Amino acid sequence: MNRQLKEQYRRLGISEEVCEFGEKIEISLKERFEEIDNRAEYNQMKVIRAMQQHRVSAECFNGSSGYGYSDMGRDTLEKVYASCFGGEDALVRPQITCGTHALALALLSNLRPGDELLSPVGKPYDTLEEVIGIRPSKGSLAEYGITYRQVDMLPDGSFDYEAIRKALNPRTKLVTIQRSKGYATRPTLSVARIGELIAFLKGIRPELICMVDNCYGEFTEEEEPTAVGADMIVGSLIKNPGGGLAPVGGYIVGRKDCVENAAYRLTSPGLGKEVGASLGVIQSFYQGLFLAPVVVSGALKGAIFAANIYERLGFAVIPDGAESRHDIIQAITFRSPDALLAFCEGIQEAAPVDSYVRPEPWAMPGYDSDVVMAAGAFVQGSSIELSADGPVKPPYAVYFQGGLTWYHAKLGILKTLQKLKERHLVNMD
Ligand SMILES: *Cc1c(COP(=O)(O)O)cnc(C)c1O
């Protein structure tokens, strides 16, 4: 690191010692970062090719209002998503309010009363519990007479094939597979492992609809789960594929009939994909997708950098510093509330927005302990932007993700280290 750059970091409150510690770690990650750059390059070409193939033009950015009939920008974007993510069709809309909504839509539109949903990878993401009705909730699948079965993964992180075989029955219509570990401690699934699971399921019941909750996984590998047999992949545009620019939205990509079902449920039977104004956000969807491969690569570098820093300092990190990556989430276990708080304060102070506020733990609805969150984002709640949160209870783990650029992610992590050091919560010798 040259003197000028060190001086710049110093102005942002990072000491020379912290800079040098970070630099040593960064140098040791050169090869891994190269791998990530190569993957970003591959995915960048994939996105550009899809945009060229579908003749994206300036008119696509005009947007529509009212019913949104014949919205060329919207229809073309859906073709781009389908090509890019390897599906027959896509639904990509600002009317899909978030990831949970996209998943609920895919489920509620492709299941009918009497059908059963199976999760062969354990408990799904928290918000899905109410969608499914694991926790009773208005409008849940359970209220419509759709039942749910779950098979947990084995303690070593492998699939419990025998239990999955037993759980399948003539009513099993749809299987939901969550790619990212979310806030669970099981490993995140690679696309290859998802492929093995789908092959096993379809070997028994070829007509099963296999849906993948693709949140946080997009562009972390060369292929998406559609390449290994997924009938639908589902995600949020304020995570990876929105590239930080999409201000709202969700997507479903996959088999034509599955996407069609979702469209008729999102709008109305008889209307489907034909309506839905793209308003003024469509250009950000295109441009965000265009940037997404590089944005995701920055977030991945940040996650790996943090894992290696905190592993070196003696903290438990998931994934560990050397593991292969299939999503952008990093967990660090601090075993102390002070360290958890210091970490979140560091992330907040590094933000371009709201850097001057201090995150405070609070009793968020739906949690059984206080939760502390740090985010200074351009888009509210966007978790492709650098953000961190953790429940203030043992083992005091923080989950962090994102960073629109690698340099910002790096500053955030150095800032966390600086905070921990100043409060004598780490030993850097
Ligand atoms: C974020 C996330 C969701 C829910 O998305 P929201 O946009 O927060 O509603 C679902 N599943 C996984 C794995 C996620 O990471």
Tab-separated table of C-alpha atoms and ligand atoms in Angstrom:
chain	number	residue	atom	x	y	z
A	1	MET	CA	0.000	0.000	0.000
A	2	ASN	CA	1.553	3.311	-0.978
A	3	ARG	CA	1.803	6.304	1.316
A	4	GLN	CA	-0.911	8.266	-0.384
A	5	LEU	CA	-3.427	5.465	-0.020
A	6	LYS	CA	-2.459	4.912	3.620
A	7	GLU	CA	-3.035	8.598	4.198
A	8	GLN	CA	-6.485	8.295	2.620
A	9	TYR	CA	-7.348	5.407	4.943
A	10	ARG	CA	-5.992	7.373	7.892
A	11	ARG	CA	-8.410	10.182	7.088
A	12	LEU	CA	-11.190	7.607	7.304
A	13	GLY	CA	-10.005	6.536	10.745
A	14	ILE	CA	-8.009	3.427	9.832
A	15	SER	CA	-4.649	3.156	11.586
A	16	GLU	CA	-1.467	2.068	9.870
A	17	GLU	CA	-1.426	-1.160	11.870
A	18	VAL	CA	-4.913	-2.130	10.716
A	19	CYS	CA	-4.040	-1.200	7.119
A	20	GLU	CA	-0.997	-3.417	7.206
A	21	PHE	CA	-2.834	-6.297	8.789
A	22	GLY	CA	-5.462	-6.075	6.063
A	23	GLU	CA	-2.855	-5.797	3.367
A	24	LYS	CA	-1.142	-9.001	4.448
A	25	ILE	CA	-4.428	-10.871	4.311
A	26	GLU	CA	-5.301	-9.341	0.945
A	27	ILE	CA	-1.995	-10.416	-0.571
A	28	SER	CA	-2.591	-13.987	0.597
A	29	LEU	CA	-5.913	-13.996	-1.272
A	30	LYS	CA	-4.513	-13.016	-4.660
A	31	GLU	CA	-5.286	-16.315	-6.352
A	32	ARG	CA	-8.804	-16.547	-4.985
A	33	PHE	CA	-9.555	-13.010	-6.069
A	34	GLU	CA	-8.323	-13.893	-9.554
A	35	GLU	CA	-10.721	-16.806	-9.654
A	36	ILE	CA	-13.551	-14.489	-8.664
A	37	ASP	CA	-12.552	-11.979	-11.334
A	38	ASN	CA	-12.573	-14.724	-13.946
A	39	ARG	CA	-16.054	-15.790	-12.913
A	40	ALA	CA	-17.269	-12.188	-13.033
A	41	GLU	CA	-15.843	-11.878	-16.539
A	42	TYR	CA	-17.664	-15.033	-17.623
A	43	ASN	CA	-20.943	-13.806	-16.161
A	44	GLN	CA	-20.480	-10.322	-17.583
A	45	MET	CA	-20.212	-11.834	-21.065
A	46	LYS	CA	-23.305	-13.910	-20.371
A	47	VAL	CA	-25.344	-10.809	-19.503
A	48	ILE	CA	-24.090	-8.796	-22.477
A	49	ARG	CA	-24.799	-11.683	-24.823
A	50	ALA	CA	-28.375	-12.004	-23.540
A	51	MET	CA	-28.931	-8.263	-23.995
A	52	GLN	CA	-27.576	-8.347	-27.534
A	53	GLN	CA	-29.501	-11.478	-28.437
A	54	HIS	CA	-32.782	-9.811	-27.496
A	55	ARG	CA	-31.875	-6.516	-29.142
A	56	VAL	CA	-32.104	-4.294	-26.089
A	57	SER	CA	-32.524	-0.740	-27.343
A	58	ALA	CA	-32.983	2.747	-25.912
A	59	GLU	CA	-36.759	2.402	-26.356
A	60	CYS	CA	-36.723	-0.396	-23.826
A	61	PHE	CA	-36.054	2.187	-21.120
A	62	ASN	CA	-39.163	4.289	-21.764
A	63	GLY	CA	-41.381	2.551	-19.249
A	64	SER	CA	-45.147	2.446	-19.239
A	65	SER	CA	-48.035	3.505	-17.034
A	66	GLY	CA	-51.594	2.350	-16.431
A	67	TYR	CA	-52.209	-1.201	-17.609
A	68	GLY	CA	-48.797	-1.410	-19.185
A	69	TYR	CA	-50.026	-3.120	-22.362
A	70	SER	CA	-47.307	-3.859	-24.908
A	71	ASP	CA	-44.530	-2.685	-22.623
A	72	MET	CA	-41.590	-3.554	-24.795
A	73	GLY	CA	-38.981	-2.810	-22.143
A	74	ARG	CA	-40.654	-5.118	-19.636
A	75	ASP	CA	-41.182	-7.937	-22.138
A	76	THR	CA	-37.643	-7.690	-23.482
A	77	LEU	CA	-36.155	-7.654	-19.982
A	78	GLU	CA	-38.003	-10.867	-19.193
A	79	LYS	CA	-36.486	-12.469	-22.289
A	80	VAL	CA	-33.049	-11.253	-21.212
A	81	TYR	CA	-33.505	-12.761	-17.752
A	82	ALA	CA	-34.736	-16.034	-19.233
A	83	SER	CA	-31.688	-16.305	-21.519
A	84	CYS	CA	-29.211	-15.160	-18.943
A	85	PHE	CA	-30.504	-17.457	-16.196
A	86	GLY	CA	-31.198	-20.399	-18.491
A	87	GLY	CA	-35.001	-20.654	-18.329
A	88	GLU	CA	-37.760	-20.846	-20.956
A	89	ASP	CA	-39.488	-17.785	-19.576
A	90	ALA	CA	-39.265	-15.181	-16.832
A	91	LEU	CA	-41.361	-12.872	-14.721
A	92	VAL	CA	-39.350	-9.809	-13.593
A	93	ARG	CA	-41.493	-7.114	-12.103
A	94	PRO	CA	-41.480	-4.101	-9.782
A	95	GLN	CA	-44.893	-5.363	-8.593
A	96	ILE	CA	-43.071	-8.270	-6.948
A	97	THR	CA	-42.244	-6.447	-3.741
A	98	CYS	CA	-39.421	-8.576	-2.344
A	99	GLY	CA	-37.873	-12.041	-2.278
A	100	THR	CA	-40.480	-13.461	0.070
A	101	HIS	CA	-43.220	-12.219	-2.238
A	102	ALA	CA	-41.546	-13.817	-5.271
A	103	LEU	CA	-41.277	-17.141	-3.431
A	104	ALA	CA	-44.853	-16.947	-2.140
A	105	LEU	CA	-46.005	-16.190	-5.667
A	106	ALA	CA	-44.175	-19.175	-7.149
A	107	LEU	CA	-45.618	-21.467	-4.485
A	108	LEU	CA	-49.177	-20.173	-4.303
A	109	SER	CA	-49.533	-20.201	-8.084
A	110	ASN	CA	-48.112	-23.641	-8.768
A	111	LEU	CA	-49.723	-25.548	-5.898
A	112	ARG	CA	-53.404	-26.452	-5.590
A	113	PRO	CA	-55.474	-27.579	-2.614
A	114	GLY	CA	-54.542	-31.124	-1.671
A	115	ASP	CA	-50.985	-30.816	-2.964
A	116	GLU	CA	-47.980	-31.199	-0.729
A	117	LEU	CA	-44.803	-29.102	-0.621
A	118	LEU	CA	-41.513	-30.710	0.400
A	119	SER	CA	-38.338	-29.048	1.660
A	120	PRO	CA	-35.564	-31.661	1.550
A	121	VAL	CA	-32.933	-29.223	2.858
A	122	GLY	CA	-34.333	-28.440	6.284
A	123	LYS	CA	-36.175	-25.422	7.574
A	124	PRO	CA	-36.592	-22.692	4.976
A	125	TYR	CA	-35.809	-19.000	5.441
A	126	ASP	CA	-37.717	-17.421	8.347
A	127	THR	CA	-40.218	-15.452	6.298
A	128	LEU	CA	-41.215	-18.600	4.395
A	129	GLU	CA	-42.535	-20.123	7.605
A	130	GLU	CA	-45.553	-17.879	7.428
A	131	VAL	CA	-45.966	-18.340	3.683
A	132	ILE	CA	-46.090	-22.085	4.173
A	133	GLY	CA	-48.037	-21.895	7.423
A	134	ILE	CA	-45.421	-23.567	9.626
A	135	ARG	CA	-46.285	-20.598	11.822
A	136	PRO	CA	-50.026	-19.997	11.379
A	137	SER	CA	-50.610	-16.992	9.177
A	138	LYS	CA	-53.375	-15.443	7.081
A	139	GLY	CA	-53.287	-16.492	3.448
A	140	SER	CA	-50.709	-19.225	4.005
A	141	LEU	CA	-50.490	-22.387	1.911
A	142	ALA	CA	-51.875	-24.256	4.920
A	143	GLU	CA	-55.069	-22.162	4.808
A	144	TYR	CA	-55.583	-23.380	1.243
A	145	GLY	CA	-55.205	-27.010	2.232
A	146	ILE	CA	-51.665	-27.364	0.928
A	147	THR	CA	-49.603	-29.462	3.304
A	148	TYR	CA	-45.888	-29.298	4.013
A	149	ARG	CA	-43.220	-31.794	4.814
A	150	GLN	CA	-39.590	-31.199	5.687
A	151	VAL	CA	-36.531	-33.410	5.721
A	152	ASP	CA	-33.534	-32.016	7.565
A	153	MET	CA	-30.021	-32.401	6.280
A	154	LEU	CA	-27.758	-34.850	8.085
A	155	PRO	CA	-25.366	-33.497	10.726
A	156	ASP	CA	-22.453	-33.700	8.270
A	157	GLY	CA	-24.344	-31.429	5.845
A	158	SER	CA	-25.284	-34.164	3.372
A	159	PHE	CA	-28.772	-34.901	2.043
A	160	ASP	CA	-30.822	-37.504	3.910
A	161	TYR	CA	-31.735	-39.431	0.758
A	162	GLU	CA	-33.521	-42.238	2.583
A	163	ALA	CA	-35.761	-39.852	4.498
A	164	ILE	CA	-36.404	-37.838	1.334
A	165	ARG	CA	-37.477	-40.983	-0.510
A	166	LYS	CA	-39.868	-41.810	2.344
A	167	ALA	CA	-41.273	-38.275	2.457
A	168	LEU	CA	-42.238	-38.316	-1.237
A	169	ASN	CA	-45.838	-39.357	-1.759
A	170	PRO	CA	-48.438	-39.078	-4.527
A	171	ARG	CA	-49.483	-35.636	-3.246
A	172	THR	CA	-45.953	-34.198	-3.372
A	173	LYS	CA	-46.170	-31.666	-6.172
A	174	LEU	CA	-43.390	-29.181	-5.565
A	175	VAL	CA	-39.996	-29.290	-3.894
A	176	THR	CA	-38.382	-26.141	-2.525
A	177	ILE	CA	-34.607	-26.061	-2.307
A	178	GLN	CA	-32.923	-23.103	-0.639
A	179	ARG	CA	-29.517	-22.476	-2.144
A	180	SER	CA	-28.162	-20.113	0.488
A	181	LYS	CA	-27.884	-21.181	4.089
A	182	GLY	CA	-29.551	-17.919	5.078
A	183	TYR	CA	-29.233	-17.620	8.829
A	184	ALA	CA	-28.942	-21.375	9.395
A	185	THR	CA	-25.646	-23.112	10.061
A	186	ARG	CA	-25.802	-25.726	7.306
A	187	PRO	CA	-23.485	-25.152	4.354
A	188	THR	CA	-24.731	-23.219	1.338
A	189	LEU	CA	-25.485	-25.520	-1.594
A	190	SER	CA	-23.413	-25.375	-4.733
A	191	VAL	CA	-25.237	-25.607	-8.049
A	192	ALA	CA	-23.638	-29.038	-8.525
A	193	ARG	CA	-25.094	-30.306	-5.235
A	194	ILE	CA	-28.502	-28.895	-6.080
A	195	GLY	CA	-28.192	-30.829	-9.346
A	196	GLU	CA	-27.513	-34.086	-7.510
A	197	LEU	CA	-30.547	-33.563	-5.326
A	198	ILE	CA	-32.809	-32.720	-8.269
A	199	ALA	CA	-31.573	-35.763	-10.209
A	200	PHE	CA	-32.391	-37.967	-7.232
A	201	LEU	CA	-35.872	-36.452	-6.812
A	202	LYS	CA	-36.736	-36.629	-10.506
A	203	GLY	CA	-35.373	-40.155	-10.690
A	204	ILE	CA	-38.185	-41.122	-8.335
A	205	ARG	CA	-40.870	-38.683	-9.480
A	206	PRO	CA	-40.099	-37.071	-12.863
A	207	GLU	CA	-43.164	-34.816	-12.696
A	208	LEU	CA	-42.069	-33.009	-9.506
A	209	ILE	CA	-41.652	-29.256	-9.824
A	210	CYS	CA	-38.259	-28.356	-8.358
A	211	MET	CA	-38.021	-24.739	-7.225
A	212	VAL	CA	-34.812	-23.148	-5.996
A	213	ASP	CA	-34.797	-20.167	-3.631
A	214	ASN	CA	-31.898	-18.491	-5.402
A	215	CYS	CA	-31.564	-15.484	-3.052
A	216	TYR	CA	-27.934	-14.354	-2.628
A	217	GLY	CA	-26.686	-17.033	-5.038
A	218	GLU	CA	-26.967	-15.298	-8.405
A	219	PHE	CA	-23.667	-14.893	-10.281
A	220	THR	CA	-21.588	-16.525	-7.553
A	221	GLU	CA	-21.007	-19.414	-9.978
A	222	GLU	CA	-20.914	-19.782	-13.747
A	223	GLU	CA	-24.299	-21.464	-13.913
A	224	GLU	CA	-27.594	-20.994	-12.108
A	225	PRO	CA	-29.627	-23.974	-10.830
A	226	THR	CA	-31.763	-24.020	-14.015
A	227	ALA	CA	-28.708	-25.603	-15.665
A	228	VAL	CA	-29.049	-28.635	-13.397
A	229	GLY	CA	-32.754	-29.263	-13.712
A	230	ALA	CA	-34.471	-26.628	-11.555
A	231	ASP	CA	-37.925	-25.847	-12.953
A	232	MET	CA	-38.016	-22.433	-11.296
A	233	ILE	CA	-35.414	-20.180	-9.701
A	234	VAL	CA	-36.656	-17.309	-7.596
A	235	GLY	CA	-35.040	-14.238	-6.081
A	236	SER	CA	-35.033	-10.580	-5.115
A	237	LEU	CA	-33.813	-7.645	-7.184
A	238	ILE	CA	-32.543	-5.773	-4.133
A	239	LYS	CA	-30.047	-8.581	-3.712
A	240	ASN	CA	-27.556	-9.860	-6.315
A	241	PRO	CA	-29.268	-9.533	-9.721
A	242	GLY	CA	-30.400	-5.921	-9.220
A	243	GLY	CA	-26.741	-4.929	-9.063
A	244	GLY	CA	-27.543	-2.320	-6.411
A	245	LEU	CA	-29.463	-0.181	-8.894
A	246	ALA	CA	-32.889	-1.840	-8.927
A	247	PRO	CA	-34.924	-0.019	-6.255
A	248	VAL	CA	-37.487	-2.835	-5.852
A	249	GLY	CA	-38.560	-6.089	-7.492
A	250	GLY	CA	-38.320	-9.819	-7.735
A	251	TYR	CA	-37.979	-12.474	-10.404
A	252	ILE	CA	-39.049	-15.995	-11.285
A	253	VAL	CA	-37.216	-17.738	-14.121
A	254	GLY	CA	-37.922	-21.234	-15.370
A	255	ARG	CA	-40.313	-23.512	-17.171
A	256	LYS	CA	-42.883	-21.694	-19.267
A	257	ASP	CA	-45.932	-23.245	-17.568
A	258	CYS	CA	-44.597	-22.487	-14.078
A	259	VAL	CA	-43.858	-18.862	-14.937
A	260	GLU	CA	-47.264	-18.539	-16.585
A	261	ASN	CA	-48.995	-19.776	-13.435
A	262	ALA	CA	-47.083	-17.183	-11.431
A	263	ALA	CA	-48.037	-14.401	-13.843
A	264	TYR	CA	-51.746	-15.237	-13.618
A	265	ARG	CA	-51.511	-15.103	-9.868
A	266	LEU	CA	-49.454	-11.887	-9.725
A	267	THR	CA	-51.909	-9.982	-11.904
A	268	SER	CA	-55.132	-11.866	-12.613
A	269	PRO	CA	-56.458	-14.973	-14.306
A	270	GLY	CA	-56.939	-14.006	-17.927
A	271	LEU	CA	-54.406	-11.165	-17.770
A	272	GLY	CA	-51.084	-12.741	-16.749
A	273	LYS	CA	-47.965	-11.188	-18.207
A	274	GLU	CA	-49.879	-8.840	-20.516
A	275	VAL	CA	-50.360	-6.187	-17.840
A	276	GLY	CA	-48.120	-4.572	-15.252
A	277	ALA	CA	-46.672	-1.145	-15.932
A	278	SER	CA	-42.920	-0.898	-15.578
A	279	LEU	CA	-43.262	2.744	-14.467
A	280	GLY	CA	-39.934	4.523	-14.213
A	281	VAL	CA	-37.743	1.741	-12.910
A	282	ILE	CA	-37.077	-0.407	-15.949
A	283	GLN	CA	-33.748	1.129	-16.915
A	284	SER	CA	-32.382	0.446	-13.449
A	285	PHE	CA	-33.383	-3.217	-13.848
A	286	TYR	CA	-31.381	-3.463	-17.065
A	287	GLN	CA	-28.426	-1.499	-15.844
A	288	GLY	CA	-28.412	-3.295	-12.499
A	289	LEU	CA	-28.375	-6.686	-14.194
A	290	PHE	CA	-25.566	-5.449	-16.411
A	291	LEU	CA	-23.473	-4.481	-13.367
A	292	ALA	CA	-24.500	-7.428	-11.194
A	293	PRO	CA	-21.672	-9.853	-12.067
A	294	VAL	CA	-19.043	-7.319	-10.987
A	295	VAL	CA	-21.018	-6.154	-7.951
A	296	VAL	CA	-21.374	-9.762	-6.802
A	297	SER	CA	-17.648	-10.318	-7.297
A	298	GLY	CA	-16.918	-7.370	-4.989
A	299	ALA	CA	-19.270	-8.736	-2.351
A	300	LEU	CA	-17.625	-12.155	-2.603
A	301	LYS	CA	-14.173	-10.649	-2.160
A	302	GLY	CA	-15.401	-8.767	0.892
A	303	ALA	CA	-16.834	-11.938	2.408
A	304	ILE	CA	-13.622	-13.882	1.843
A	305	PHE	CA	-11.478	-11.007	3.131
A	306	ALA	CA	-13.521	-10.811	6.332
A	307	ALA	CA	-13.490	-14.579	6.815
A	308	ASN	CA	-9.709	-14.627	6.581
A	309	ILE	CA	-9.179	-11.622	8.826
A	310	TYR	CA	-11.398	-12.871	11.606
A	311	GLU	CA	-10.271	-16.456	11.266
A	312	ARG	CA	-6.705	-15.253	11.715
A	313	LEU	CA	-7.808	-13.423	14.856
A	314	GLY	CA	-9.238	-16.604	16.324
A	315	PHE	CA	-12.978	-16.255	15.676
A	316	ALA	CA	-15.183	-18.973	14.222
A	317	VAL	CA	-16.294	-18.042	10.702
A	318	ILE	CA	-18.802	-19.695	8.367
A	319	PRO	CA	-17.860	-20.321	5.598
A	320	ASP	CA	-14.234	-20.624	6.671
A	321	GLY	CA	-11.456	-18.667	5.002
A	322	ALA	CA	-10.603	-21.331	2.438
A	323	GLU	CA	-14.035	-22.750	1.542
A	324	SER	CA	-15.567	-22.389	-1.902
A	325	ARG	CA	-18.369	-19.815	-2.093
A	326	HIS	CA	-21.903	-20.232	-3.362
A	327	ASP	CA	-23.519	-17.154	-1.829
A	328	ILE	CA	-22.406	-13.756	-0.543
A	329	ILE	CA	-23.224	-14.180	3.167
A	330	GLN	CA	-20.502	-14.369	5.788
A	331	ALA	CA	-21.072	-15.290	9.417
A	332	ILE	CA	-18.597	-14.478	12.182
A	333	THR	CA	-19.109	-15.697	15.735
A	334	PHE	CA	-17.874	-13.170	18.271
A	335	ARG	CA	-18.951	-14.770	21.558
A	336	SER	CA	-19.270	-11.275	23.044
A	337	PRO	CA	-22.021	-8.666	22.653
A	338	ASP	CA	-19.443	-5.856	22.726
A	339	ALA	CA	-17.576	-7.289	19.756
A	340	LEU	CA	-20.807	-7.835	17.821
A	341	LEU	CA	-21.786	-4.226	18.410
A	342	ALA	CA	-18.333	-2.899	17.554
A	343	PHE	CA	-18.436	-4.812	14.273
A	344	CYS	CA	-21.809	-3.351	13.314
A	345	GLU	CA	-20.678	0.151	14.265
A	346	GLY	CA	-17.665	-0.269	11.988
A	347	ILE	CA	-19.822	-1.297	9.027
A	348	GLN	CA	-22.130	1.655	9.640
A	349	GLU	CA	-19.290	4.167	9.877
A	350	ALA	CA	-17.931	2.998	6.543
A	351	ALA	CA	-21.221	3.641	4.715
A	352	PRO	CA	-21.670	6.346	2.091
A	353	VAL	CA	-25.166	7.029	3.513
A	354	ASP	CA	-26.041	7.445	7.216
A	355	SER	CA	-22.419	6.980	8.260
A	356	TYR	CA	-22.967	9.258	11.242
A	357	VAL	CA	-25.638	7.170	12.976
A	358	ARG	CA	-24.873	4.480	15.520
A	359	PRO	CA	-26.697	1.166	15.227
A	360	GLU	CA	-28.590	0.277	18.401
A	361	PRO	CA	-29.969	-3.159	19.290
A	362	TRP	CA	-33.772	-3.275	19.305
A	363	ALA	CA	-36.576	-5.774	19.769
A	364	MET	CA	-37.519	-6.455	16.165
A	365	PRO	CA	-40.863	-8.180	15.607
A	366	GLY	CA	-40.455	-11.878	14.947
A	367	TYR	CA	-37.209	-12.268	16.895
A	368	ASP	CA	-36.818	-13.617	20.411
A	369	SER	CA	-33.907	-11.334	21.279
A	370	ASP	CA	-32.734	-7.826	20.439
A	371	VAL	CA	-31.225	-7.497	16.983
A	372	VAL	CA	-28.538	-5.060	15.879
A	373	MET	CA	-28.371	-3.995	12.244
A	374	ALA	CA	-25.966	-1.865	10.289
A	375	ALA	CA	-26.710	-0.514	6.853
A	376	GLY	CA	-26.143	2.737	5.106
A	377	ALA	CA	-27.793	2.000	1.821
A	378	PHE	CA	-28.988	3.899	-1.233
A	379	VAL	CA	-31.935	1.492	-1.463
A	380	GLN	CA	-33.787	0.813	1.779
A	381	GLY	CA	-33.097	-2.693	3.053
A	382	SER	CA	-30.894	-3.558	0.118
A	383	SER	CA	-28.579	-6.332	1.177
A	384	ILE	CA	-26.396	-6.322	-1.923
A	385	GLU	CA	-25.144	-3.105	-0.324
A	386	LEU	CA	-22.748	-3.530	2.590
A	387	SER	CA	-24.843	-4.507	5.572
A	388	ALA	CA	-24.603	-6.539	8.767
A	389	ASP	CA	-26.943	-7.805	11.401
A	390	GLY	CA	-26.972	-10.128	14.333
A	391	PRO	CA	-29.226	-11.219	17.174
A	392	VAL	CA	-27.812	-9.999	20.480
A	393	LYS	CA	-27.672	-13.389	22.161
A	394	PRO	CA	-25.097	-16.183	22.382
A	395	PRO	CA	-23.087	-17.047	20.366
A	396	TYR	CA	-23.192	-13.374	19.250
A	397	ALA	CA	-22.803	-14.126	15.576
A	398	VAL	CA	-22.917	-11.405	12.967
A	399	TYR	CA	-24.105	-12.059	9.424
A	400	PHE	CA	-22.844	-9.677	6.892
A	401	GLN	CA	-23.048	-9.356	3.153
A	402	GLY	CA	-22.751	-7.104	0.192
A	403	GLY	CA	-20.746	-4.116	-0.823
A	404	LEU	CA	-21.396	-2.506	-4.187
A	405	THR	CA	-17.657	-2.302	-4.742
A	406	TRP	CA	-14.830	-4.364	-3.334
A	407	TYR	CA	-13.122	-1.210	-2.063
A	408	HIS	CA	-16.130	-0.256	-0.027
A	409	ALA	CA	-16.433	-3.772	1.400
A	410	LYS	CA	-12.736	-3.612	2.284
A	411	LEU	CA	-13.084	-0.252	4.027
A	412	GLY	CA	-16.064	-1.620	5.977
A	413	ILE	CA	-14.129	-4.617	7.203
A	414	LEU	CA	-11.030	-2.580	8.093
A	415	LYS	CA	-13.317	-0.234	9.987
A	416	THR	CA	-14.764	-3.137	11.995
A	417	LEU	CA	-11.262	-4.272	12.852
A	418	GLN	CA	-10.304	-0.746	13.885
A	419	LYS	CA	-13.306	-0.583	16.238
A	420	LEU	CA	-12.568	-3.959	17.795
A	421	LYS	CA	-8.942	-3.012	18.273
A	422	GLU	CA	-9.709	0.360	19.860
A	423	ARG	CA	-11.983	-1.372	22.344
A	424	HIS	CA	-9.402	-4.040	23.109
A	425	LEU	CA	-11.671	-6.791	21.815
A	426	VAL	CA	-9.054	-8.325	19.522
A	427	ASN	CA	-5.426	-9.174	19.812
A	428	MET	CA	-3.631	-8.417	16.559
A	429	ASP	CA	-0.129	-9.511	17.583
B	1	LIG	C1	-33.544	-12.632	1.643
B	1	LIG	C2	-34.022	-14.018	1.481
B	1	LIG	C3	-35.373	-14.312	1.337
B	1	LIG	C4	-36.463	-13.283	1.468
B	1	LIG	O1	-36.265	-12.160	0.745
B	1	LIG	P1	-36.836	-10.733	1.221
B	1	LIG	O2	-36.528	-9.900	0.044
B	1	LIG	O3	-36.116	-10.352	2.441
B	1	LIG	O4	-38.296	-10.900	1.422
B	1	LIG	C5	-35.716	-15.622	1.141
B	1	LIG	N1	-34.796	-16.595	1.122
B	1	LIG	C6	-33.485	-16.353	1.269
B	1	LIG	C7	-32.502	-17.480	1.247
B	1	LIG	C8	-33.055	-15.055	1.453
B	1	LIG	O5	-31.762	-14.809	1.609
